[in-house]
């Protein structure tokens, strides 16, 4: 049993990296192989003795790292860590001394994220919808006098936006950092990003990016383990603030200069640096740092000495949360946790002004910025001294005028308004506020995944800025996804737009092709509505319980879309406001205008709301109608007919209503209420019992209503049948025009139905049930055709593939499964880091889109089956793979081409699995009874068949003209090279070496094709009966059309012709390469037909052998033709019998 407790320290100082020999480097010391086991963040406890030669075993351990023993090798993997111990050889004795340094017995530690094997069908592509989802503040960089670039962190990479182009995304950094980014700063076209150090999972590091690419890496100190929380660059220094220390680098060469450790103070906080580090202009080599005890230290980074300490005015002031230099020399603004802001003169250690935020206005200030263009303050707004403050626990930006003791002149309410954590959203507020240097523009970012710019209007009396640009995404996790359906007028956009809804009460449209086209569908000017209600504006008092989300529609729980009647940008808007049920100025329900321009195309249902709301997709805004359920209960499901005219709304009480999207009128109920005539007819039928028993339908009019909530609705493409399902476990089929129930499927005794999906081309409807199964019925026969089992958790969402062959489902066990409908087999399954809450498959089959419970982004996966063969054999639960989610930069994912050709790490069958499922390249034919074609492109053999016609068509109309003579002093050129001249030696003229080489290569190239073809032909001719035509025909199929024509045309004698015909006959008998064999025979007969039919008394015996070979070919060709005719006739008869109505 190997002993792992012995540790040897070589005490060799090194940079924090992984050595190429496999040594683990930790805290600057190179450790031997066995110490690499302890580099894993969680201690590994081995519960079983490992001996050389043991079979593969998965050992249970109490922590997350996974250990697998295969024979004499160890594989250790920790999914939560960026350090992966890949492989090591086991021995019976532990390594000792220098013996442990053998490269063959070392653990290899990879300094990068693990690369799990992804699904065989789907490859990660990229993530969209992320702008500023992390609390890391943005950084800005001026580019001359024309524009600014603003860089935000999205986790492991950075997004850079151009302000002049309306916050257009210009760069996404690559490669990704090994750990999440903790701080950023921009300087001279380069952006520095600090990452790692959180929880000791990954050692920290700092990378330098330029134009989206990694430019350099800062050298980290040997004992660095704390995350860098803030970065600043000034002069020749780069300073990083950690939790208890300050790291300093030289900006010229990015080398580490020194480490500054503040003096420990009394109390539990000791020397913790709470927040804020800055450089004051004109203070050479000095930095100002805020501490947990409320004090502020001034350090000289060049000497590493403490210059001065500014003590807090009161011991109860709390920790320093933000420090920012003012526009006046030696003045610094210091914010503390008690809400106070002190303008301090650090040169004289004197308080200039003390301000205090009012209750409800950023009590905890974490960001301060000063306007530097010299305007905005004073009585007339023409003086400098304007300051903006914001906090990470608030949503407002407070504007201060520092003249006359300082006062609040305006509050920008709801600058960033993330949803409340009570409703399942994200918590937090504004991460940073900053005035752009020399501009009247302010930039803010928040945890609502938004980046906004605001401008101060010099001609306005208001001191509150107006919105200039905005770039944002979902502020809370996405709950609903769907690719926008096909529009007959814009087929190019098919599969390029995604519709999504999230917990933040918003509806978004995402463009896969151009990120700048994405945007939220407007709900009618929320900020304008809030101003009318007095919730926004320059008022300094506001009810703390007021939230802009209260003015939005409730959270979307279901939606449906059809673009066939969408009016685009020219659709007629509502004259009476959104969702006001007013069609136009002419009067209520006047649909004449919308009939010419189109109408709404999206219908949504909302949590706790009895109204289903409509939306214009082309205008990206809310629509005119709010359809109320007939029983007044909550909307639980919606559907839109394929023609785009009717919207169906299902309720929690079981009612189903159909509305006209053009006029907004109620057109039908399911079941339809009985009118007086129908009631009288029903009464007469009941009076005549005999007649009623004969003619009474199974379901009478007015009956069949769902007893519980309607969970799914759909309409067939001909607008004849409406299908609904309910939580009570019943599926009902309604006549769309009469509202009468036609048929019903009852599963109430076995399960409840939670959702339904419709695949229109095949008339298949899939239902998810609470027994963790998926059931598929045929809409034509109304019969159950498939039951799909395997999910181990509640099914969150599911969809059909674009061709209807697969069903993809996501469940609460964080596994995405793919079932093959023809075989009902589970063919692919992969586990992701967090449960998938919504998914959608594009109509083009290119992408699978997924949304997850802990992310506000949308992940895109490539469908690899479009480009390469993918095994679709049945798999078991033990073959579920752990997949890597796509990233914003697409680095860990795969593009379309890489996903198509990468077969090494995508979970393809290996070793024994190859015998189960082979690719077409590994086998010649599936069965000897099948006639197979070749894999040669169609254009190649068709060109060979019509080569003479192509040559005649491409023949030049006139001979080439000789070039004009060059001046006598310039040598002539031949094909762009000087014409070779003869070499005169001893009076004898000889060809030059170049001329000799060219002629030799030309002769070799001309004869190589014929000689190799003749050699293969001779080998086959000698074998005759037992000959294998594969080498000959494989070589011939690899030739270009002109070369293949030349090889067949230059068959030298009758023996070669006979052997060639026999080779084609053997291949025809094998039923392989059918179209190639026919093409070659056609060319052969066209070239040598005169020789076959001609008279030659001297070679009559050899010619008779050739004719006999051709008779054998004709006999085999006729036999195969008759067999194909019989098979085609049989198939045609079976198809005709299936189509017949008898």
mmCIF file with all atom_site columns, C-alpha atoms in Angstrom, residues 119-122 801 803 805-806 818-829 863-866 868-876 879 881 906-909 913 916-920:
data_model
loop_
_atom_site.group_PDB
_atom_site.id
_atom_site.type_symbol
_atom_site.label_atom_id
_atom_site.label_alt_id
_atom_site.label_comp_id
_atom_site.label_asym_id
_atom_site.label_entity_id
_atom_site.label_seq_id
_atom_site.pdbx_PDB_ins_code
_atom_site.Cartn_x
_atom_site.Cartn_y
_atom_site.Cartn_z
_atom_site.occupancy
_atom_site.B_iso_or_equiv
_atom_site.pdbx_formal_charge
_atom_site.auth_seq_id
_atom_site.auth_comp_id
_atom_site.auth_asym_id
_atom_site.auth_atom_id
_atom_site.pdbx_PDB_model_num
ATOM 1  C CA . UNK A 1 119 ? -22.276 15.536 -25.771 1.00 0.00 ? 119 UNK A CA 1
ATOM 2  C CA . UNK A 1 120 ? -21.785 13.589 -28.968 1.00 0.00 ? 120 UNK A CA 1
ATOM 3  C CA . UNK A 1 121 ? -24.575 15.601 -30.624 1.00 0.00 ? 121 UNK A CA 1
ATOM 4  C CA . UNK A 1 122 ? -24.229 19.118 -29.217 1.00 0.00 ? 122 UNK A CA 1
ATOM 5  C CA . UNK A 1 801 ? -35.762 18.874 -33.201 1.00 0.00 ? 801 UNK A CA 1
ATOM 6  C CA . UNK A 1 803 ? -36.802 17.417 -38.395 1.00 0.00 ? 803 UNK A CA 1
ATOM 7  C CA . UNK A 1 805 ? -36.694 12.960 -35.158 1.00 0.00 ? 805 UNK A CA 1
ATOM 8  C CA . UNK A 1 806 ? -35.531 13.879 -31.644 1.00 0.00 ? 806 UNK A CA 1
ATOM 9  C CA . UNK A 1 818 ? -32.043 13.456 -26.304 1.00 0.00 ? 818 UNK A CA 1
ATOM 10 C CA . UNK A 1 819 ? -34.425 10.693 -27.364 1.00 0.00 ? 819 UNK A CA 1
ATOM 11 C CA . UNK A 1 820 ? -34.670 9.249  -30.866 1.00 0.00 ? 820 UNK A CA 1
ATOM 12 C CA . UNK A 1 821 ? -38.391 9.046  -31.727 1.00 0.00 ? 821 UNK A CA 1
ATOM 13 C CA . UNK A 1 822 ? -38.286 6.217  -34.340 1.00 0.00 ? 822 UNK A CA 1
ATOM 14 C CA . UNK A 1 823 ? -36.537 3.873  -31.890 1.00 0.00 ? 823 UNK A CA 1
ATOM 15 C CA . UNK A 1 824 ? -37.618 5.489  -28.579 1.00 0.00 ? 824 UNK A CA 1
ATOM 16 C CA . UNK A 1 825 ? -33.990 5.165  -27.440 1.00 0.00 ? 825 UNK A CA 1
ATOM 17 C CA . UNK A 1 826 ? -32.035 7.600  -25.323 1.00 0.00 ? 826 UNK A CA 1
ATOM 18 C CA . UNK A 1 827 ? -29.163 8.487  -27.663 1.00 0.00 ? 827 UNK A CA 1
ATOM 19 C CA . UNK A 1 828 ? -27.442 11.332 -25.835 1.00 0.00 ? 828 UNK A CA 1
ATOM 20 C CA . UNK A 1 829 ? -27.378 12.827 -22.346 1.00 0.00 ? 829 UNK A CA 1
ATOM 21 C CA . UNK A 1 863 ? -25.689 20.618 -33.729 1.00 0.00 ? 863 UNK A CA 1
ATOM 22 C CA . UNK A 1 864 ? -22.794 18.446 -34.872 1.00 0.00 ? 864 UNK A CA 1
ATOM 23 C CA . UNK A 1 865 ? -24.976 16.101 -36.922 1.00 0.00 ? 865 UNK A CA 1
ATOM 24 C CA . UNK A 1 866 ? -25.206 18.743 -39.660 1.00 0.00 ? 866 UNK A CA 1
ATOM 25 C CA . UNK A 1 868 ? -20.358 14.913 -39.364 1.00 0.00 ? 868 UNK A CA 1
ATOM 26 C CA . UNK A 1 869 ? -21.584 11.453 -38.568 1.00 0.00 ? 869 UNK A CA 1
ATOM 27 C CA . UNK A 1 870 ? -22.675 11.075 -34.948 1.00 0.00 ? 870 UNK A CA 1
ATOM 28 C CA . UNK A 1 871 ? -23.389 7.681  -33.318 1.00 0.00 ? 871 UNK A CA 1
ATOM 29 C CA . UNK A 1 872 ? -27.014 7.358  -32.283 1.00 0.00 ? 872 UNK A CA 1
ATOM 30 C CA . UNK A 1 873 ? -26.889 4.083  -30.418 1.00 0.00 ? 873 UNK A CA 1
ATOM 31 C CA . UNK A 1 874 ? -28.837 3.580  -27.223 1.00 0.00 ? 874 UNK A CA 1
ATOM 32 C CA . UNK A 1 875 ? -26.991 4.708  -24.098 1.00 0.00 ? 875 UNK A CA 1
ATOM 33 C CA . UNK A 1 876 ? -27.491 4.033  -20.412 1.00 0.00 ? 876 UNK A CA 1
ATOM 34 C CA . UNK A 1 879 ? -22.848 6.992  -19.992 1.00 0.00 ? 879 UNK A CA 1
ATOM 35 C CA . UNK A 1 881 ? -21.301 12.922 -19.621 1.00 0.00 ? 881 UNK A CA 1
ATOM 36 C CA . UNK A 1 906 ? -16.537 14.698 -27.929 1.00 0.00 ? 906 UNK A CA 1
ATOM 37 C CA . UNK A 1 907 ? -17.503 11.365 -26.458 1.00 0.00 ? 907 UNK A CA 1
ATOM 38 C CA . UNK A 1 908 ? -17.284 9.279  -29.607 1.00 0.00 ? 908 UNK A CA 1
ATOM 39 C CA . UNK A 1 909 ? -17.199 5.505  -29.203 1.00 0.00 ? 909 UNK A CA 1
ATOM 40 C CA . UNK A 1 913 ? -17.787 0.757  -28.838 1.00 0.00 ? 913 UNK A CA 1
ATOM 41 C CA . UNK A 1 916 ? -21.315 -1.305 -32.063 1.00 0.00 ? 916 UNK A CA 1
ATOM 42 C CA . UNK A 1 917 ? -21.556 1.847  -34.141 1.00 0.00 ? 917 UNK A CA 1
ATOM 43 C CA . UNK A 1 918 ? -19.136 2.477  -36.975 1.00 0.00 ? 918 UNK A CA 1
ATOM 44 C CA . UNK A 1 919 ? -18.972 5.532  -39.141 1.00 0.00 ? 919 UNK A CA 1
ATOM 45 C CA . UNK A 1 920 ? -19.680 5.230  -42.882 1.00 0.00 ? 920 UNK A CA 1
#
